[in-house]
XYZ file of C-alpha atoms in Angstrom:
721
model
C -70.177 9.683 79.212
C -71.850 13.026 79.960
C -69.481 15.975 80.190
C -68.930 19.542 79.042
C -65.783 20.541 77.150
C -64.731 23.217 74.687
C -62.669 21.209 72.233
C -61.605 23.606 69.510
C -61.771 27.237 68.455
C -61.454 27.723 64.708
C -60.765 31.057 63.027
C -62.370 30.916 59.585
C -60.479 31.862 56.378
C -62.598 35.016 55.883
C -60.834 36.546 58.888
C -57.474 36.603 57.108
C -58.922 38.699 54.281
C -60.235 41.501 56.500
C -58.736 44.973 56.157
C -59.095 45.442 59.917
C -57.903 42.355 61.832
C -57.904 43.989 65.266
C -60.176 41.260 66.636
C -57.654 38.568 65.723
C -54.314 40.355 66.295
C -51.545 37.866 65.403
C -53.801 34.796 65.210
C -54.355 33.395 61.736
C -57.117 31.246 60.262
C -56.987 27.657 61.440
C -58.075 25.264 64.155
C -56.838 25.695 67.723
C -57.359 22.348 69.473
C -57.792 22.867 73.210
C -57.580 19.156 73.949
C -57.146 15.847 72.134
C -60.862 15.110 71.700
C -60.311 15.708 67.981
C -57.174 15.216 65.932
C -55.877 16.668 62.681
C -55.074 13.892 60.232
C -51.681 14.337 58.555
C -51.523 17.906 59.906
C -54.303 18.794 57.457
C -56.190 21.693 59.048
C -59.358 20.713 57.182
C -59.296 17.056 58.208
C -60.650 16.975 61.758
C -61.708 13.592 63.199
C -62.581 12.116 66.578
C -59.642 10.747 68.557
C -60.389 7.198 69.670
C -57.659 7.403 72.326
C -59.307 10.352 74.064
C -59.510 9.911 77.848
C -62.777 11.186 79.349
C -62.257 13.810 82.035
C -64.881 12.030 84.153
C -62.191 9.534 85.091
C -59.662 12.185 86.040
C -60.960 15.205 87.970
C -64.254 13.595 88.955
C -67.681 13.664 87.365
C -68.650 16.805 85.537
C -65.281 18.605 85.746
C -62.872 19.130 82.841
C -59.725 21.264 83.215
C -57.583 22.519 80.310
C -54.674 24.927 79.916
C -53.270 27.283 77.279
C -49.547 28.048 77.436
C -47.260 30.381 75.527
C -45.040 33.440 75.802
C -46.463 36.915 76.267
C -47.878 38.108 72.958
C -48.485 34.651 71.479
C -52.280 35.104 71.413
C -53.560 33.219 74.491
C -55.783 36.086 75.648
C -56.788 36.943 72.064
C -58.102 33.412 71.613
C -60.236 33.908 74.727
C -61.365 37.355 73.535
C -62.755 35.643 70.438
C -64.621 33.198 72.671
C -66.092 36.131 74.634
C -67.035 37.916 71.409
C -68.839 34.779 70.232
C -70.775 34.544 73.516
C -71.637 38.236 73.218
C -72.973 37.878 69.663
C -74.869 34.683 70.455
C -76.672 36.329 73.381
C -77.339 39.466 71.342
C -78.833 37.706 68.352
C -81.239 35.746 70.527
C -82.747 38.587 72.542
C -82.157 41.455 70.052
C -80.576 43.434 72.872
C -83.785 43.653 74.881
C -82.188 42.543 78.166
C -80.019 44.900 80.151
C -80.169 48.553 81.014
C -77.972 51.537 80.084
C -74.385 50.512 79.531
C -75.301 46.844 79.764
C -76.726 47.122 76.230
C -74.520 45.048 73.976
C -73.044 45.667 70.552
C -73.299 43.025 67.853
C -69.689 42.679 66.684
C -69.141 42.655 62.925
C -66.498 40.642 61.062
C -66.512 37.745 63.515
C -65.633 34.584 61.588
C -65.337 31.768 64.056
C -66.362 28.218 64.917
C -66.708 26.775 68.404
C -66.576 23.004 68.793
C -67.895 21.795 72.132
C -69.266 18.702 73.827
C -72.346 19.033 75.996
C -73.817 16.026 77.748
C -73.372 13.199 75.253
C -73.580 15.413 72.151
C -71.032 17.300 70.061
C -71.857 20.715 68.646
C -70.367 23.173 66.185
C -71.496 26.775 66.458
C -70.520 28.891 63.446
C -70.266 32.694 63.377
C -70.119 34.337 59.962
C -70.582 38.060 60.419
C -74.395 38.533 60.366
C -75.155 34.806 60.498
C -74.950 32.306 63.321
C -75.755 28.665 62.722
C -75.361 25.576 64.808
C -74.901 21.915 63.920
C -76.156 19.272 66.310
C -73.672 16.400 66.046
C -73.386 13.095 67.823
C -70.338 10.828 67.696
C -69.219 11.890 64.207
C -68.128 15.361 63.138
C -70.503 16.661 60.472
C -70.729 20.360 59.647
C -73.820 21.183 57.635
C -73.278 24.505 55.879
C -76.948 24.655 54.908
C -79.534 26.056 57.270
C -79.576 23.349 59.959
C -80.098 25.764 62.804
C -79.595 29.424 62.158
C -80.500 32.978 62.944
C -79.616 36.004 60.868
C -79.116 39.510 62.117
C -80.813 40.888 58.991
C -84.159 39.210 59.653
C -85.876 37.442 62.501
C -85.562 33.867 61.355
C -84.727 31.373 64.071
C -85.538 27.766 64.830
C -83.958 24.926 66.772
C -85.787 22.197 64.862
C -83.751 21.301 61.719
C -86.794 19.552 60.219
C -88.975 22.649 60.465
C -90.372 23.268 56.957
C -90.078 27.034 57.381
C -86.359 26.696 58.049
C -85.830 24.348 55.127
C -87.710 26.645 52.785
C -86.069 29.801 54.122
C -89.453 31.347 54.895
C -89.073 31.567 58.682
C -89.149 35.369 58.841
C -90.906 38.170 60.635
C -91.145 36.353 63.942
C -89.041 37.095 66.991
C -88.348 34.530 69.685
C -90.724 34.130 72.574
C -89.329 33.609 76.058
C -89.510 29.818 75.867
C -87.588 29.786 72.573
C -84.952 32.087 74.049
C -84.652 29.831 77.083
C -84.123 26.691 74.999
C -81.612 28.439 72.727
C -79.443 29.588 75.612
C -79.695 26.331 77.569
C -78.067 24.576 74.620
C -75.123 26.931 74.955
C -72.962 27.519 78.042
C -72.143 30.350 80.439
C -68.581 31.701 80.698
C -67.198 33.246 83.898
C -63.863 35.031 83.423
C -61.334 36.322 85.929
C -58.299 38.381 84.935
C -56.656 40.657 87.494
C -53.970 42.069 85.194
C -54.234 45.869 85.349
C -53.557 46.107 81.605
C -56.400 43.799 80.568
C -59.913 44.632 79.365
C -59.394 48.340 78.765
C -62.398 49.747 76.887
C -60.407 51.567 74.210
C -58.703 48.310 73.224
C -62.059 46.702 72.445
C -63.571 48.976 69.856
C -64.724 47.000 66.837
C -66.964 47.394 63.817
C -70.535 46.717 64.903
C -74.082 46.549 63.570
C -76.526 49.167 64.755
C -79.599 47.720 66.523
C -81.922 46.021 64.075
C -85.442 47.373 63.597
C -88.161 45.492 61.776
C -88.478 46.719 58.201
C -85.108 48.494 58.171
C -81.805 47.521 56.624
C -78.813 46.638 58.777
C -76.388 49.495 59.284
C -72.747 48.725 59.985
C -70.548 51.111 61.954
C -66.802 51.032 61.385
C -64.246 50.583 64.128
C -63.267 54.266 63.887
C -66.934 55.267 64.221
C -67.295 53.036 67.289
C -64.219 54.677 68.807
C -65.519 58.197 68.104
C -68.846 57.198 69.705
C -66.909 55.815 72.687
C -68.504 52.405 72.179
C -66.665 49.325 73.386
C -68.167 45.867 72.905
C -66.578 44.543 76.068
C -68.148 47.182 78.331
C -71.553 45.486 78.373
C -70.040 42.199 79.530
C -68.978 43.851 82.803
C -72.437 45.284 83.534
C -74.463 42.378 84.894
C -77.926 43.930 84.831
C -79.336 41.287 82.512
C -80.145 38.541 85.024
C -77.448 36.263 83.547
C -79.051 36.348 80.115
C -76.022 37.219 77.995
C -73.808 34.149 78.458
C -70.532 35.712 79.635
C -69.281 37.885 82.499
C -65.839 39.403 83.117
C -64.281 39.915 86.544
C -63.267 41.998 88.376
C -65.574 44.830 87.346
C -63.782 47.628 85.489
C -64.946 51.152 84.709
C -63.092 52.168 81.557
C -60.309 49.751 82.469
C -60.059 50.847 86.108
C -60.656 48.449 89.001
C -62.083 49.846 92.240
C -59.934 47.720 94.547
C -61.725 48.766 97.754
C -65.089 47.873 96.244
C -63.725 44.534 95.067
C -62.508 43.726 98.569
C -65.945 44.501 100.010
C -67.666 42.381 97.354
C -65.249 39.493 97.778
C -65.769 39.615 101.541
C -69.457 38.907 101.043
C -68.812 36.248 98.412
C -66.140 34.633 100.533
C -68.212 34.583 103.717
C -70.698 31.981 102.498
C -67.841 29.754 101.298
C -65.917 30.024 104.580
C -68.991 29.353 106.698
C -69.970 26.423 104.474
C -66.515 24.883 104.608
C -66.350 25.364 108.385
C -69.652 23.539 108.862
C -68.827 20.795 106.356
C -65.192 20.358 107.367
C -64.008 20.933 103.774
C -61.209 23.416 104.317
C -60.577 24.472 100.712
C -59.413 27.948 101.710
C -56.656 26.976 104.117
C -54.768 28.387 105.901
C -57.928 30.371 106.739
C -61.025 29.126 108.581
C -64.107 31.191 109.389
C -64.235 32.602 112.929
C -66.943 35.286 113.185
C -68.381 38.553 111.861
C -68.325 41.997 113.422
C -71.242 44.064 112.132
C -71.820 47.788 112.122
C -75.223 49.263 111.284
C -75.001 51.744 108.402
C -76.781 54.808 109.796
C -77.137 56.486 106.390
C -78.434 53.476 104.462
C -82.130 54.287 104.894
C -81.684 57.735 103.355
C -79.766 56.302 100.385
C -82.522 53.741 99.796
C -85.171 56.468 99.938
C -83.328 58.590 97.369
C -83.024 55.610 95.016
C -86.619 54.569 95.655
C -88.187 57.867 94.570
C -86.021 57.826 91.429
C -87.132 54.299 90.556
C -89.537 53.277 87.794
C -92.428 53.034 90.266
C -92.259 56.845 90.521
C -92.487 57.514 86.787
C -94.701 60.623 86.675
C -95.306 60.167 82.962
C -95.927 56.389 82.837
C -99.640 56.609 82.012
C -99.032 59.241 79.329
C -96.346 57.095 77.703
C -98.722 54.124 77.603
C -101.197 56.204 75.590
C -98.564 58.037 73.525
C -95.407 55.907 73.003
C -93.562 58.841 71.333
C -94.343 61.267 74.174
C -91.403 63.401 75.387
C -91.992 65.595 78.476
C -91.304 69.323 78.175
C -88.907 71.181 80.456
C -91.867 72.658 82.346
C -93.279 69.159 82.936
C -89.912 67.932 84.206
C -89.630 70.934 86.560
C -93.048 70.116 88.059
C -91.968 66.457 88.395
C -88.814 67.464 90.270
C -90.815 69.695 92.635
C -93.216 66.836 93.371
C -90.322 64.513 94.145
C -88.895 66.995 96.651
C -92.236 67.142 98.456
C -92.242 63.403 99.134
C -91.604 62.672 102.811
C -89.610 59.558 103.661
C -91.637 58.930 106.834
C -94.570 57.571 104.801
C -92.505 54.694 103.377
C -91.583 53.289 106.798
C -94.975 53.878 108.413
C -97.911 51.570 109.017
C -99.898 53.743 106.570
C -97.875 52.375 103.645
C -99.952 49.642 101.951
C -96.910 48.355 100.047
C -94.937 47.870 103.263
C -97.969 46.296 104.924
C -98.233 43.822 102.032
C -94.554 42.908 102.428
C -94.834 42.338 106.188
C -98.066 40.355 105.870
C -96.576 38.163 103.149
C -93.635 37.145 105.333
C -95.575 37.098 108.623
C -93.595 39.947 110.177
C -94.971 42.422 112.737
C -94.334 46.131 112.305
C -91.591 47.552 114.584
C -91.014 51.272 115.181
C -87.229 50.930 115.248
C -84.531 52.636 113.167
C -82.849 49.388 112.105
C -86.205 47.817 111.220
C -87.215 50.931 109.267
C -84.005 50.712 107.249
C -84.904 47.107 106.421
C -88.417 48.208 105.384
C -87.077 50.899 103.048
C -84.596 48.463 101.516
C -87.218 45.750 100.900
C -89.445 48.169 98.977
C -86.545 49.397 96.851
C -85.313 45.875 96.148
C -88.719 44.550 95.081
C -89.300 47.503 92.738
C -85.850 47.044 91.178
C -86.552 43.343 90.658
C -89.861 43.852 88.847
C -88.348 46.421 86.493
C -84.923 44.847 85.849
C -85.375 41.077 85.706
C -87.156 39.382 82.809
C -89.184 36.819 84.805
C -90.625 39.604 86.999
C -91.185 42.354 84.393
C -94.790 41.237 83.911
C -95.412 42.659 87.404
C -94.013 46.110 86.551
C -97.382 47.826 87.090
C -98.262 45.946 90.279
C -96.807 48.803 92.371
C -97.037 52.469 91.355
C -96.705 55.655 93.346
C -99.736 57.940 92.987
C -98.524 61.561 93.088
C -102.085 62.838 93.562
C -102.871 60.652 96.574
C -99.235 60.712 97.759
C -99.225 56.987 98.404
C -98.524 53.644 96.740
C -101.221 52.136 94.550
C -101.263 48.306 94.453
C -102.917 46.749 91.440
C -104.939 43.604 92.241
C -104.664 40.729 91.474
C -101.201 41.442 89.961
C -99.792 42.412 93.356
C -100.837 39.053 94.813
C -99.244 37.156 91.940
C -96.063 39.183 92.429
C -95.674 38.131 96.048
C -96.567 34.541 95.237
C -93.652 34.554 92.786
C -91.289 36.188 95.294
C -92.189 33.590 97.929
C -91.659 30.674 95.554
C -88.450 32.068 94.040
C -85.251 30.758 95.589
C -82.795 32.172 93.044
C -80.079 34.805 93.414
C -82.592 37.453 92.281
C -84.471 37.375 95.587
C -81.531 36.367 97.824
C -81.125 39.746 99.530
C -84.850 39.803 100.247
C -84.444 36.492 102.087
C -81.432 37.806 103.988
C -83.364 40.881 105.093
C -86.525 38.964 106.001
C -84.501 36.379 107.935
C -82.800 39.184 109.843
C -86.120 40.855 110.691
C -87.676 37.579 111.820
C -84.840 37.001 114.264
C -84.392 40.621 115.337
C -88.088 41.358 115.915
C -87.925 39.373 119.138
C -85.540 41.880 120.662
C -86.439 45.122 118.865
C -87.980 47.928 120.856
C -87.846 51.731 120.687
C -84.730 51.910 122.854
C -82.946 48.914 121.326
C -79.191 49.310 120.717
C -77.543 47.048 118.184
C -75.358 44.390 119.815
C -73.645 42.187 117.257
C -72.222 39.757 119.808
C -75.672 39.074 121.211
C -77.339 38.659 117.833
C -75.038 37.112 115.221
C -73.236 34.778 117.564
C -71.223 32.332 115.475
C -73.768 30.343 113.433
C -76.987 31.391 115.214
C -78.082 33.356 112.152
C -78.084 30.065 110.249
C -79.240 27.637 112.912
C -82.232 29.835 113.726
C -83.018 30.881 110.157
C -86.710 30.903 109.259
C -85.812 29.604 105.788
C -83.970 26.512 107.057
C -86.447 25.200 109.625
C -87.233 22.060 107.661
C -83.656 21.395 106.536
C -80.975 19.136 107.967
C -78.505 21.586 109.508
C -75.654 19.118 108.981
C -76.255 18.954 105.218
C -76.768 22.565 104.217
C -75.745 23.749 100.758
C -73.714 26.851 99.917
C -76.979 28.461 98.753
C -78.590 27.766 102.132
C -75.741 29.574 103.894
C -75.807 32.388 101.350
C -79.446 33.141 102.124
C -78.654 33.691 105.800
C -75.794 36.173 105.597
C -76.274 39.691 107.030
C -78.521 42.067 105.031
C -76.889 44.852 102.975
C -77.475 47.675 105.481
C -74.786 46.253 107.770
C -71.126 46.863 107.149
C -69.253 43.912 108.487
C -65.748 42.699 108.988
C -64.884 39.071 108.413
C -62.578 37.431 110.939
C -60.742 34.168 110.372
C -58.358 31.842 112.169
C -55.088 31.173 110.367
C -53.931 27.573 110.692
C -50.136 27.398 110.828
C -47.823 24.418 111.244
C -46.971 25.527 114.779
C -50.509 26.410 115.863
C -53.435 28.734 115.154
C -53.232 32.505 114.826
C -56.738 33.621 115.841
C -59.058 36.465 114.844
C -57.395 37.798 111.701
C -59.379 40.435 109.819
C -59.871 39.880 106.091
C -58.245 43.261 105.484
C -55.114 42.164 107.365
C -54.140 39.253 105.155
C -51.411 39.489 102.506
C -52.049 40.581 98.921
C -51.274 37.081 97.612
C -53.700 35.485 100.073
C -56.348 38.072 99.150
C -55.789 37.279 95.473
C -56.271 33.555 96.033
C -59.451 34.040 98.082
C -60.877 36.607 95.648
C -60.141 34.480 92.586
C -61.954 31.444 93.958
C -64.815 33.366 95.577
C -65.630 35.462 92.500
C -66.204 32.296 90.460
C -68.089 30.705 93.358
C -70.393 33.729 93.535
C -71.436 33.482 89.891
C -71.706 29.673 89.971
C -73.998 29.904 92.984
C -76.177 32.495 91.226
C -76.359 30.523 87.983
C -77.284 27.267 89.696
C -79.919 29.003 91.827
C -82.034 29.873 88.775
C -85.103 27.599 88.455
C -85.510 25.418 85.393
C -88.530 27.305 84.070
C -86.236 30.295 83.382
C -83.117 30.745 81.283
C -80.911 28.184 82.908
C -77.239 27.325 82.396
C -76.159 23.932 83.726
C -72.937 24.019 81.654
C -70.469 26.546 83.034
C -67.129 27.517 81.514
C -64.566 29.035 83.903
C -61.679 31.037 82.423
C -58.696 31.969 84.600
C -56.349 34.292 82.726
C -52.912 34.777 84.328
C -54.206 32.928 87.365
C -50.796 32.863 89.069
C -50.648 36.658 89.545
C -49.485 37.371 93.142
C -49.366 33.637 93.939
C -46.410 32.112 95.771
C -45.341 28.865 94.001
C -47.036 26.900 96.797
C -50.365 28.638 96.054
C -49.828 27.890 92.353
C -49.169 24.256 93.211
C -52.351 24.045 95.326
C -54.690 26.038 93.075
C -56.213 23.293 90.907
C -56.766 21.013 93.887
C -58.601 23.812 95.728
C -60.676 24.486 92.612
C -61.649 20.818 92.155
C -62.848 20.536 95.767
C -64.886 23.741 95.365
C -66.522 22.576 92.116
C -67.297 19.165 93.618
C -69.078 20.915 96.513
C -71.255 22.825 94.029
C -72.050 19.658 92.069
C -72.968 17.774 95.244
C -75.100 20.687 96.495
C -76.877 20.934 93.157
C -77.631 17.229 93.154
C -79.045 17.436 96.712
C -81.182 20.432 95.773
C -82.644 18.537 92.823
C -83.310 15.438 94.911
C -85.228 17.558 97.423
C -87.613 18.385 94.565
C -87.751 14.784 93.352
C -85.668 15.617 90.259
C -82.239 14.720 88.890
C -80.108 17.852 88.586
C -76.648 17.809 87.027
C -74.176 20.568 86.314
C -70.935 20.455 84.344
C -67.794 22.585 84.479
C -65.157 23.249 81.857
C -62.094 25.132 83.112
C -59.645 27.008 80.868
C -56.463 28.215 82.569
C -54.124 30.589 80.729
C -50.845 30.331 82.552
C -47.092 30.729 82.644
C -46.805 28.474 85.695
C -45.331 24.946 85.471
C -46.856 24.344 88.916
C -50.293 24.675 87.309
C -49.313 22.478 84.355
C -48.208 19.737 86.726
C -51.886 19.164 87.595
C -53.224 19.217 84.018
C -54.553 15.954 82.601
C -52.608 14.580 79.610
C -53.981 15.819 76.293
C -55.556 18.958 77.787
C -52.952 21.666 77.031
C -52.685 23.890 73.967
C -49.171 25.258 73.421
C -48.905 28.410 71.311
C -45.681 29.467 69.619
C -44.598 33.110 69.752
C -46.050 33.478 66.230
C -49.469 32.347 67.500
C -49.202 28.960 65.749
C -50.292 25.884 67.772
C -47.454 23.505 68.642
C -49.204 20.122 68.602
C -45.941 18.216 69.134
C -45.702 19.790 72.586
C -49.450 19.397 73.121
C -49.063 15.633 72.834
C -46.557 15.581 75.696
C -47.924 15.058 79.169
C -47.118 17.654 81.827
C -49.097 15.811 84.526
C -46.955 15.353 87.657
C -44.091 16.677 85.533
C -40.718 17.882 86.733
C -41.047 21.608 87.407
C -37.508 22.418 86.239
C -37.909 20.584 82.949
C -41.260 22.269 82.294
C -39.695 25.694 82.772
C -37.466 24.864 79.830
C -39.751 22.817 77.554
C -43.337 23.912 78.279
C -42.683 27.606 78.829
C -40.744 28.024 75.549
C -37.646 29.197 77.452
C -34.294 29.179 75.688
C -32.423 29.257 78.980
C -33.220 28.457 82.587
C -30.979 31.025 84.273
C -31.444 34.787 84.486
C -30.497 36.730 81.375
C -27.935 38.846 83.244
C -26.368 35.704 84.717
C -26.306 34.132 81.240
C -24.560 37.192 79.785
C -21.977 37.329 82.580
C -21.184 33.601 82.391
C -20.721 33.798 78.620
C -18.369 36.744 79.141
C -16.373 34.703 81.674
C -16.164 31.731 79.301
C -14.694 34.024 76.643
C -11.798 34.712 79.065
C -10.957 31.056 79.770
C -8.317 30.646 77.057
C -4.913 31.136 78.715
C -6.414 32.560 81.922
C -3.921 30.734 84.217
C -1.274 33.098 82.913
C -3.191 35.796 84.776
C -3.346 34.242 88.277
C -5.187 37.149 89.935
C -7.966 37.176 87.334
C -8.015 33.345 87.326
C -8.818 33.325 91.037
C -11.492 36.023 90.560
C -13.186 34.017 87.797
C -12.979 30.780 89.813
C -14.575 32.532 92.785
C -17.462 33.760 90.596
C -17.986 30.217 89.266
C -17.984 28.863 92.835
C -21.042 31.084 93.437
C -23.094 29.367 90.700
C -26.053 27.661 92.394
C -26.683 24.855 89.891
C -24.192 22.133 90.842
C -24.120 20.542 87.366
C -23.586 23.882 85.622
C -20.888 24.783 88.151
C -19.072 21.480 87.546
C -19.177 21.950 83.759
C -17.841 25.513 84.024
C -14.956 24.477 86.290
C -14.123 21.583 83.973
C -14.112 23.930 80.966
C -12.014 26.492 82.874
C -9.358 23.917 83.787
C -9.309 22.482 80.276
C -9.011 25.750 78.353
C -7.015 27.988 80.672
């Protein structure tokens, strides 16, 4: 049965011998089984075998979805175990592309002293990926666990050896050196891994300073590898986790953390605005399909406001973009060229002389090419001009930031002498052919803007005033979309809806109807809902956003069809009812993505499948009540796995019993109440001789809520007093 699961994370013995164990905290070497796919024979940590009684998740949560949980007290190592998984994903991505993807702070660090194994099932195959400091090697295993410590599949940081064919003679002879990976090899390497999307809203999580680690300085051909200590990394203000937040790599590096943090700080207002956009496509999709995953809320309408200053902001970013590199030609001739201060001063003066009117005029050949490509007429209108400025900026950012488009980097350059854009044929034609054929997340905002212009051009004139009610009326922006003309409007995918949302130069408010047991409360603004409701909607939508982007990538690029979702402390801000409903909401959402993906593949005459593994770190018995038997790892306070508890089923379990057994609680009443009741019990002996105090104690016992506990206390009082 095809599926995707992470079965075990093993910390290797070398980790215990490290002088600096900050990566591992209280976790010791050993295997941490995340489910019962494997079993340890006779509690021997080295004897790992397949479990013949394993129940495929395909029979439980539906095809392609596996859900697992990790439980334990605060400080037991749940989050540390996930940090090691993120570190492994970071190093795997780094060692494949040699840190070529990403800009600025998105540049990764290769973490030293990582000694780890990941055991996972992908499709019908089992894999073991081993991390030993500078080496990463992978065993391709089917049905039977076999770890080949020789060079089956490996890549070393210290040279450029890499191959995914274990029979390759160069690999077997150890002579596969001096050759980096080409794009196709990178693509295949990453496709055989998985992408991890993480959400953790705890304000004390993912703080940069807590993620300094020893790292290897970027490798250069012909040089030796230089290791930097943890203290050196801290003094350089380098944190390995920082790059995982900065998603400027086109989903190359196989992990992303949410919400975005800047040195540990979350911009809550920005997150609300982002989640509003992410949530909108889901709400509209569910409204049209009748799948109300986000109840009690149902999409009602948008209210849009044109951002008057957006055009100016785009212009300022545009003239600072790579297309305006004054020294580009010089750098091509002289790679080591560094401009002098005088040269930079002249460059700055030239930038200040650039007039923004050229970029939104009919004289601009770049703009003319854009409009001709999409069949749009030119309109002398402020809203249209903002769209024109944005489209130019977006296209230039795409060709300089995203791997598949970087070959078009010189298709558009600004000529400071002629004071106009220079378009390089035939590269410029190939660029727009690729933009037209691309239907991934990379070009999504181009489609939104073009769709808007196509609809708005019919009403634009010099005196036009924006009227949201007349333009974006309910679903007109979808039903009339130029990109959906040939599609069945009753069977649209989430991606289809996503492409038709308002373009980025509109600020908009999302309004919803709230469905209550006694009726509907209409027209509620997204900013008016409670913090717990916001948390639930944000948590689901942030994963939906990344899933949608990942699945939108075409198969001739780096493509992840296996997606790992990690929810750390998912119950934060959730009422118990939201906790109880969470997994069911998640399953319906993931099924919608799987169904959409299948439909999208069928439209191209292909069979497309995607698979989800879900890891939930929780303290909530309401969550555990929905976890399939054999899918929960229980960690003791010491960080040791408790496999006796792991064998017990929590599915449809009694919530009260799970508070006591599954949450490692020694008592099920408040600590103050426990202390006071014990103090009362100490008074029982001979208490009837003190009738006033006896009545006081009896009155306190009468206030005990638990009827069984109250009965036992009264019985003990009568017997001993």
